[in-house]
Amino acid sequence: MTELVLPPGTLAAHRRPRLGYAMVIGAATLFAVNGAVSKLALDGSDIGTVRWTELRSTGGFVGLALGLAILAPDRLRIGTRRELGRLAFYGIVGFALVQWLYFVAIDRLPIGIGLLFEFTAPVLIALWARFAWHEPVRRRVWLALALVLVGLGLVAQIWDGLTLDGVGVTAGLLAACALAVFYLMGERLVGRRDPISVTCFGLGFASLAWAVVAPWWSFPTEELGVSVELPHGLGSVPVAALALWGIVVGTIAPFTLSISALRHLPATTVGIVATFEPVAAAVIAWVWLGEALVAVQILGGVVVLAGILLAETSRWGSTPAPQVP
């Protein structure tokens, strides 16, 4: 059997940058909303971050796999062992390790600092694209990256009670590397497969990795029935309802949007625009959860948006990314 490879130039001919930007912003917003939903579920139960992530990954995989099996079973075919290996690596590193390393980082560092380390990924993406793939990267992209990092630092208020734990810093930087793999490898994979099947297999292999770390037979199913109070007097819902939201709206939709965007934009651009997530998360936490948002954080959000807008003006042209042999 042979791999399903699209004809050269297919992606370039069908790229729609505006749609790509909308997908990335949509994905970042959904991830941010899911952060607030997850916080409610985790604070209101004893399910734990590892089990919550395992539930999201496995639920997302099962949902996508069933949908594809019914509507488009051909998309579940894998052409070669080499392709299987790529998808397995992508799922374990780009899906499972990103989340696990982030959890390790925020366990030893303030959440804002851990998030800041993870979102240095666009710098790694730009460096890889420039020096490994030899793609043209315009000078203003580096200024855009600098603005984004400064803005994230203001949002995180890195000067406020900063304690740098060595393991936490290492985990944060490795999370950035894994996130860079998610975007860079995803850009290549969507040249061979459709984004939905890439997301499905990515979540599938991530689920296998989590099942090894935390076997399903010991999952605390009783926690799914615990009721959680919603903010602003909106009543209460069981953790199972929040989990369903996290699977569909917080996992399947944003991951599919992120990977689909790589058909319309270079990984470097997608990585920069995705830094909208921590800004959106801060605003959502302020509006919905009542977490304080001070003036310097608002300024940081404006600086991040300025960096994203500057990156938007740095188009790479229509040359398609080189195919992986």
PDB file of N, CA and C in Angstrom, residues 234-308:
ATOM      1  N   LEU A 234     -25.553  30.439  38.167  1.00  0.00           N
ATOM      2  CA  LEU A 234     -26.134  29.717  37.028  1.00  0.00           C
ATOM      3  C   LEU A 234     -26.545  28.289  37.369  1.00  0.00           C
ATOM      4  N   GLY A 235     -26.447  27.933  38.633  1.00  0.00           N
ATOM      5  CA  GLY A 235     -26.851  26.598  39.046  1.00  0.00           C
ATOM      6  C   GLY A 235     -25.667  25.647  39.134  1.00  0.00           C
ATOM      7  N   SER A 236     -25.959  24.367  39.139  1.00  0.00           N
ATOM      8  CA  SER A 236     -24.903  23.357  39.234  1.00  0.00           C
ATOM      9  C   SER A 236     -25.064  22.307  38.144  1.00  0.00           C
ATOM     10  N   VAL A 237     -23.961  21.691  37.771  1.00  0.00           N
ATOM     11  CA  VAL A 237     -23.956  20.629  36.761  1.00  0.00           C
ATOM     12  C   VAL A 237     -23.018  19.525  37.235  1.00  0.00           C
ATOM     13  N   PRO A 238     -23.249  18.287  36.804  1.00  0.00           N
ATOM     14  CA  PRO A 238     -22.313  17.212  37.163  1.00  0.00           C
ATOM     15  C   PRO A 238     -20.999  17.354  36.409  1.00  0.00           C
ATOM     16  N   VAL A 239     -19.951  16.812  36.977  1.00  0.00           N
ATOM     17  CA  VAL A 239     -18.638  16.839  36.323  1.00  0.00           C
ATOM     18  C   VAL A 239     -18.714  16.181  34.954  1.00  0.00           C
ATOM     19  N   ALA A 240     -19.591  15.179  34.794  1.00  0.00           N
ATOM     20  CA  ALA A 240     -19.742  14.496  33.506  1.00  0.00           C
ATOM     21  C   ALA A 240     -20.148  15.463  32.404  1.00  0.00           C
ATOM     22  N   ALA A 241     -20.991  16.459  32.724  1.00  0.00           N
ATOM     23  CA  ALA A 241     -21.404  17.449  31.725  1.00  0.00           C
ATOM     24  C   ALA A 241     -20.232  18.334  31.330  1.00  0.00           C
ATOM     25  N   LEU A 242     -19.423  18.720  32.321  1.00  0.00           N
ATOM     26  CA  LEU A 242     -18.237  19.524  32.027  1.00  0.00           C
ATOM     27  C   LEU A 242     -17.237  18.701  31.208  1.00  0.00           C
ATOM     28  N   ALA A 243     -17.159  17.402  31.495  1.00  0.00           N
ATOM     29  CA  ALA A 243     -16.259  16.529  30.739  1.00  0.00           C
ATOM     30  C   ALA A 243     -16.705  16.426  29.286  1.00  0.00           C
ATOM     31  N   LEU A 244     -18.019  16.324  29.072  1.00  0.00           N
ATOM     32  CA  LEU A 244     -18.540  16.258  27.703  1.00  0.00           C
ATOM     33  C   LEU A 244     -18.213  17.540  26.951  1.00  0.00           C
ATOM     34  N   TRP A 245     -18.368  18.669  27.617  1.00  0.00           N
ATOM     35  CA  TRP A 245     -17.975  19.952  27.013  1.00  0.00           C
ATOM     36  C   TRP A 245     -16.482  19.919  26.676  1.00  0.00           C
ATOM     37  N   GLY A 246     -15.666  19.462  27.642  1.00  0.00           N
ATOM     38  CA  GLY A 246     -14.223  19.439  27.426  1.00  0.00           C
ATOM     39  C   GLY A 246     -13.807  18.545  26.271  1.00  0.00           C
ATOM     40  N   ILE A 247     -14.553  17.470  26.050  1.00  0.00           N
ATOM     41  CA  ILE A 247     -14.231  16.548  24.964  1.00  0.00           C
ATOM     42  C   ILE A 247     -14.593  17.145  23.604  1.00  0.00           C
ATOM     43  N   VAL A 248     -15.824  17.657  23.505  1.00  0.00           N
ATOM     44  CA  VAL A 248     -16.321  18.130  22.202  1.00  0.00           C
ATOM     45  C   VAL A 248     -15.819  19.533  21.876  1.00  0.00           C
ATOM     46  N   VAL A 249     -16.077  20.472  22.790  1.00  0.00           N
ATOM     47  CA  VAL A 249     -15.761  21.878  22.526  1.00  0.00           C
ATOM     48  C   VAL A 249     -14.333  22.232  22.925  1.00  0.00           C
ATOM     49  N   GLY A 250     -13.800  21.504  23.918  1.00  0.00           N
ATOM     50  CA  GLY A 250     -12.468  21.838  24.405  1.00  0.00           C
ATOM     51  C   GLY A 250     -11.354  20.986  23.840  1.00  0.00           C
ATOM     52  N   THR A 251     -11.690  19.940  23.081  1.00  0.00           N
ATOM     53  CA  THR A 251     -10.650  19.058  22.525  1.00  0.00           C
ATOM     54  C   THR A 251     -10.839  18.838  21.027  1.00  0.00           C
ATOM     55  N   ILE A 252     -11.941  18.201  20.641  1.00  0.00           N
ATOM     56  CA  ILE A 252     -12.147  17.878  19.226  1.00  0.00           C
ATOM     57  C   ILE A 252     -12.136  19.142  18.364  1.00  0.00           C
ATOM     58  N   ALA A 253     -12.947  20.129  18.749  1.00  0.00           N
ATOM     59  CA  ALA A 253     -13.078  21.339  17.924  1.00  0.00           C
ATOM     60  C   ALA A 253     -11.781  22.142  17.838  1.00  0.00           C
ATOM     61  N   PRO A 254     -11.134  22.514  18.966  1.00  0.00           N
ATOM     62  CA  PRO A 254      -9.936  23.350  18.844  1.00  0.00           C
ATOM     63  C   PRO A 254      -8.740  22.644  18.215  1.00  0.00           C
ATOM     64  N   PHE A 255      -8.538  21.355  18.521  1.00  0.00           N
ATOM     65  CA  PHE A 255      -7.418  20.644  17.905  1.00  0.00           C
ATOM     66  C   PHE A 255      -7.624  20.531  16.393  1.00  0.00           C
ATOM     67  N   THR A 256      -8.856  20.241  15.978  1.00  0.00           N
ATOM     68  CA  THR A 256      -9.135  20.142  14.545  1.00  0.00           C
ATOM     69  C   THR A 256      -8.936  21.487  13.860  1.00  0.00           C
ATOM     70  N   LEU A 257      -9.384  22.564  14.492  1.00  0.00           N
ATOM     71  CA  LEU A 257      -9.195  23.904  13.927  1.00  0.00           C
ATOM     72  C   LEU A 257      -7.716  24.250  13.822  1.00  0.00           C
ATOM     73  N   SER A 258      -6.940  23.944  14.868  1.00  0.00           N
ATOM     74  CA  SER A 258      -5.501  24.257  14.860  1.00  0.00           C
ATOM     75  C   SER A 258      -4.784  23.548  13.720  1.00  0.00           C
ATOM     76  N   ILE A 259      -5.078  22.258  13.567  1.00  0.00           N
ATOM     77  CA  ILE A 259      -4.405  21.481  12.524  1.00  0.00           C
ATOM     78  C   ILE A 259      -4.910  21.880  11.146  1.00  0.00           C
ATOM     79  N   SER A 260      -6.202  22.189  11.035  1.00  0.00           N
ATOM     80  CA  SER A 260      -6.747  22.624   9.749  1.00  0.00           C
ATOM     81  C   SER A 260      -6.126  23.943   9.304  1.00  0.00           C
ATOM     82  N   ALA A 261      -5.820  24.815  10.255  1.00  0.00           N
ATOM     83  CA  ALA A 261      -5.223  26.108   9.923  1.00  0.00           C
ATOM     84  C   ALA A 261      -3.876  25.949   9.228  1.00  0.00           C
ATOM     85  N   LEU A 262      -3.193  24.821   9.502  1.00  0.00           N
ATOM     86  CA  LEU A 262      -1.875  24.592   8.900  1.00  0.00           C
ATOM     87  C   LEU A 262      -1.974  24.316   7.403  1.00  0.00           C
ATOM     88  N   ARG A 263      -3.180  24.137   6.890  1.00  0.00           N
ATOM     89  CA  ARG A 263      -3.364  24.016   5.447  1.00  0.00           C
ATOM     90  C   ARG A 263      -3.401  25.381   4.777  1.00  0.00           C
ATOM     91  N   HIS A 264      -3.585  26.416   5.570  1.00  0.00           N
ATOM     92  CA  HIS A 264      -3.752  27.754   5.014  1.00  0.00           C
ATOM     93  C   HIS A 264      -2.652  28.730   5.423  1.00  0.00           C
ATOM     94  N   LEU A 265      -1.916  28.403   6.492  1.00  0.00           N
ATOM     95  CA  LEU A 265      -0.876  29.282   7.009  1.00  0.00           C
ATOM     96  C   LEU A 265       0.362  28.472   7.365  1.00  0.00           C
ATOM     97  N   PRO A 266       1.554  29.083   7.292  1.00  0.00           N
ATOM     98  CA  PRO A 266       2.765  28.384   7.740  1.00  0.00           C
ATOM     99  C   PRO A 266       2.718  28.146   9.243  1.00  0.00           C
ATOM    100  N   ALA A 267       3.452  27.138   9.706  1.00  0.00           N
ATOM    101  CA  ALA A 267       3.483  26.816  11.130  1.00  0.00           C
ATOM    102  C   ALA A 267       3.971  27.998  11.954  1.00  0.00           C
ATOM    103  N   THR A 268       4.900  28.789  11.409  1.00  0.00           N
ATOM    104  CA  THR A 268       5.417  29.940  12.141  1.00  0.00           C
ATOM    105  C   THR A 268       4.310  30.928  12.450  1.00  0.00           C
ATOM    106  N   THR A 269       3.484  31.223  11.466  1.00  0.00           N
ATOM    107  CA  THR A 269       2.380  32.153  11.663  1.00  0.00           C
ATOM    108  C   THR A 269       1.353  31.588  12.638  1.00  0.00           C
ATOM    109  N   VAL A 270       1.001  30.325  12.468  1.00  0.00           N
ATOM    110  CA  VAL A 270       0.021  29.697  13.355  1.00  0.00           C
ATOM    111  C   VAL A 270       0.515  29.732  14.799  1.00  0.00           C
ATOM    112  N   GLY A 271       1.807  29.453  15.005  1.00  0.00           N
ATOM    113  CA  GLY A 271       2.364  29.471  16.354  1.00  0.00           C
ATOM    114  C   GLY A 271       2.280  30.836  17.002  1.00  0.00           C
ATOM    115  N   ILE A 272       2.528  31.892  16.221  1.00  0.00           N
ATOM    116  CA  ILE A 272       2.450  33.252  16.769  1.00  0.00           C
ATOM    117  C   ILE A 272       1.008  33.620  17.109  1.00  0.00           C
ATOM    118  N   VAL A 273       0.101  33.382  16.178  1.00  0.00           N
ATOM    119  CA  VAL A 273      -1.296  33.762  16.397  1.00  0.00           C
ATOM    120  C   VAL A 273      -1.903  32.967  17.558  1.00  0.00           C
ATOM    121  N   ALA A 274      -1.439  31.736  17.762  1.00  0.00           N
ATOM    122  CA  ALA A 274      -1.966  30.903  18.845  1.00  0.00           C
ATOM    123  C   ALA A 274      -1.659  31.479  20.219  1.00  0.00           C
ATOM    124  N   THR A 275      -0.697  32.423  20.304  1.00  0.00           N
ATOM    125  CA  THR A 275      -0.397  33.048  21.590  1.00  0.00           C
ATOM    126  C   THR A 275      -1.544  33.938  22.053  1.00  0.00           C
ATOM    127  N   PHE A 276      -2.579  34.056  21.234  1.00  0.00           N
ATOM    128  CA  PHE A 276      -3.793  34.741  21.671  1.00  0.00           C
ATOM    129  C   PHE A 276      -4.458  33.986  22.822  1.00  0.00           C
ATOM    130  N   GLU A 277      -4.151  32.693  22.953  1.00  0.00           N
ATOM    131  CA  GLU A 277      -4.813  31.868  23.966  1.00  0.00           C
ATOM    132  C   GLU A 277      -4.636  32.379  25.391  1.00  0.00           C
ATOM    133  N   PRO A 278      -3.391  32.647  25.875  1.00  0.00           N
ATOM    134  CA  PRO A 278      -3.274  33.114  27.258  1.00  0.00           C
ATOM    135  C   PRO A 278      -3.951  34.459  27.492  1.00  0.00           C
ATOM    136  N   VAL A 279      -3.989  35.315  26.465  1.00  0.00           N
ATOM    137  CA  VAL A 279      -4.686  36.591  26.603  1.00  0.00           C
ATOM    138  C   VAL A 279      -6.186  36.338  26.764  1.00  0.00           C
ATOM    139  N   ALA A 280      -6.731  35.487  25.891  1.00  0.00           N
ATOM    140  CA  ALA A 280      -8.149  35.152  25.979  1.00  0.00           C
ATOM    141  C   ALA A 280      -8.458  34.463  27.310  1.00  0.00           C
ATOM    142  N   ALA A 281      -7.548  33.610  27.779  1.00  0.00           N
ATOM    143  CA  ALA A 281      -7.760  32.898  29.043  1.00  0.00           C
ATOM    144  C   ALA A 281      -7.832  33.873  30.211  1.00  0.00           C
ATOM    145  N   ALA A 282      -6.958  34.893  30.190  1.00  0.00           N
ATOM    146  CA  ALA A 282      -6.972  35.888  31.268  1.00  0.00           C
ATOM    147  C   ALA A 282      -8.282  36.665  31.275  1.00  0.00           C
ATOM    148  N   VAL A 283      -8.770  37.043  30.085  1.00  0.00           N
ATOM    149  CA  VAL A 283     -10.025  37.794  29.991  1.00  0.00           C
ATOM    150  C   VAL A 283     -11.208  36.938  30.448  1.00  0.00           C
ATOM    151  N   ILE A 284     -11.236  35.672  30.007  1.00  0.00           N
ATOM    152  CA  ILE A 284     -12.336  34.778  30.382  1.00  0.00           C
ATOM    153  C   ILE A 284     -12.337  34.513  31.888  1.00  0.00           C
ATOM    154  N   ALA A 285     -11.148  34.318  32.458  1.00  0.00           N
ATOM    155  CA  ALA A 285     -11.055  34.106  33.903  1.00  0.00           C
ATOM    156  C   ALA A 285     -11.525  35.338  34.665  1.00  0.00           C
ATOM    157  N   TRP A 286     -11.291  36.511  34.103  1.00  0.00           N
ATOM    158  CA  TRP A 286     -11.721  37.762  34.717  1.00  0.00           C
ATOM    159  C   TRP A 286     -13.247  37.915  34.653  1.00  0.00           C
ATOM    160  N   VAL A 287     -13.805  37.675  33.475  1.00  0.00           N
ATOM    161  CA  VAL A 287     -15.241  37.876  33.276  1.00  0.00           C
ATOM    162  C   VAL A 287     -16.060  36.775  33.953  1.00  0.00           C
ATOM    163  N   TRP A 288     -15.639  35.515  33.796  1.00  0.00           N
ATOM    164  CA  TRP A 288     -16.472  34.395  34.236  1.00  0.00           C
ATOM    165  C   TRP A 288     -16.154  33.934  35.649  1.00  0.00           C
ATOM    166  N   LEU A 289     -14.847  33.842  35.961  1.00  0.00           N
ATOM    167  CA  LEU A 289     -14.463  33.316  37.263  1.00  0.00           C
ATOM    168  C   LEU A 289     -14.166  34.399  38.287  1.00  0.00           C
ATOM    169  N   GLY A 290     -14.164  35.662  37.846  1.00  0.00           N
ATOM    170  CA  GLY A 290     -13.942  36.758  38.775  1.00  0.00           C
ATOM    171  C   GLY A 290     -12.495  36.939  39.178  1.00  0.00           C
ATOM    172  N   GLU A 291     -11.550  36.336  38.436  1.00  0.00           N
ATOM    173  CA  GLU A 291     -10.137  36.518  38.758  1.00  0.00           C
ATOM    174  C   GLU A 291      -9.688  37.917  38.335  1.00  0.00           C
ATOM    175  N   ALA A 292      -8.911  38.554  39.186  1.00  0.00           N
ATOM    176  CA  ALA A 292      -8.521  39.950  38.951  1.00  0.00           C
ATOM    177  C   ALA A 292      -7.691  40.088  37.684  1.00  0.00           C
ATOM    178  N   LEU A 293      -7.939  41.155  36.950  1.00  0.00           N
ATOM    179  CA  LEU A 293      -7.152  41.476  35.757  1.00  0.00           C
ATOM    180  C   LEU A 293      -6.697  42.920  35.914  1.00  0.00           C
ATOM    181  N   VAL A 294      -5.415  43.101  36.201  1.00  0.00           N
ATOM    182  CA  VAL A 294      -4.896  44.441  36.483  1.00  0.00           C
ATOM    183  C   VAL A 294      -4.494  45.139  35.193  1.00  0.00           C
ATOM    184  N   ALA A 295      -4.206  46.438  35.307  1.00  0.00           N
ATOM    185  CA  ALA A 295      -3.927  47.260  34.135  1.00  0.00           C
ATOM    186  C   ALA A 295      -2.733  46.748  33.331  1.00  0.00           C
ATOM    187  N   VAL A 296      -1.689  46.257  34.018  1.00  0.00           N
ATOM    188  CA  VAL A 296      -0.499  45.808  33.304  1.00  0.00           C
ATOM    189  C   VAL A 296      -0.810  44.562  32.472  1.00  0.00           C
ATOM    190  N   GLN A 297      -1.749  43.742  32.930  1.00  0.00           N
ATOM    191  CA  GLN A 297      -2.129  42.567  32.146  1.00  0.00           C
ATOM    192  C   GLN A 297      -2.910  42.973  30.904  1.00  0.00           C
ATOM    193  N   ILE A 298      -3.750  43.992  31.050  1.00  0.00           N
ATOM    194  CA  ILE A 298      -4.468  44.512  29.879  1.00  0.00           C
ATOM    195  C   ILE A 298      -3.471  45.069  28.866  1.00  0.00           C
ATOM    196  N   LEU A 299      -2.460  45.793  29.363  1.00  0.00           N
ATOM    197  CA  LEU A 299      -1.414  46.304  28.477  1.00  0.00           C
ATOM    198  C   LEU A 299      -0.695  45.157  27.788  1.00  0.00           C
ATOM    199  N   GLY A 300      -0.402  44.088  28.541  1.00  0.00           N
ATOM    200  CA  GLY A 300       0.256  42.921  27.958  1.00  0.00           C
ATOM    201  C   GLY A 300      -0.569  42.301  26.853  1.00  0.00           C
ATOM    202  N   GLY A 301      -1.874  42.234  27.056  1.00  0.00           N
ATOM    203  CA  GLY A 301      -2.750  41.701  26.023  1.00  0.00           C
ATOM    204  C   GLY A 301      -2.712  42.535  24.755  1.00  0.00           C
ATOM    205  N   VAL A 302      -2.665  43.852  24.920  1.00  0.00           N
ATOM    206  CA  VAL A 302      -2.578  44.749  23.760  1.00  0.00           C
ATOM    207  C   VAL A 302      -1.261  44.530  23.019  1.00  0.00           C
ATOM    208  N   VAL A 303      -0.168  44.343  23.767  1.00  0.00           N
ATOM    209  CA  VAL A 303       1.148  44.122  23.144  1.00  0.00           C
ATOM    210  C   VAL A 303       1.152  42.799  22.380  1.00  0.00           C
ATOM    211  N   VAL A 304       0.558  41.754  22.960  1.00  0.00           N
ATOM    212  CA  VAL A 304       0.470  40.468  22.263  1.00  0.00           C
ATOM    213  C   VAL A 304      -0.311  40.617  20.966  1.00  0.00           C
ATOM    214  N   LEU A 305      -1.437  41.296  21.024  1.00  0.00           N
ATOM    215  CA  LEU A 305      -2.253  41.505  19.826  1.00  0.00           C
ATOM    216  C   LEU A 305      -1.488  42.308  18.779  1.00  0.00           C
ATOM    217  N   ALA A 306      -0.678  43.272  19.224  1.00  0.00           N
ATOM    218  CA  ALA A 306       0.140  44.041  18.285  1.00  0.00           C
ATOM    219  C   ALA A 306       1.145  43.137  17.583  1.00  0.00           C
ATOM    220  N   GLY A 307       1.737  42.209  18.353  1.00  0.00           N
ATOM    221  CA  GLY A 307       2.668  41.257  17.753  1.00  0.00           C
ATOM    222  C   GLY A 307       1.987  40.350  16.753  1.00  0.00           C
ATOM    223  N   ILE A 308       0.772  39.921  17.076  1.00  0.00           N
ATOM    224  CA  ILE A 308       0.022  39.054  16.159  1.00  0.00           C
ATOM    225  C   ILE A 308      -0.315  39.804  14.878  1.00  0.00           C
TER     226      ILE A 308
END
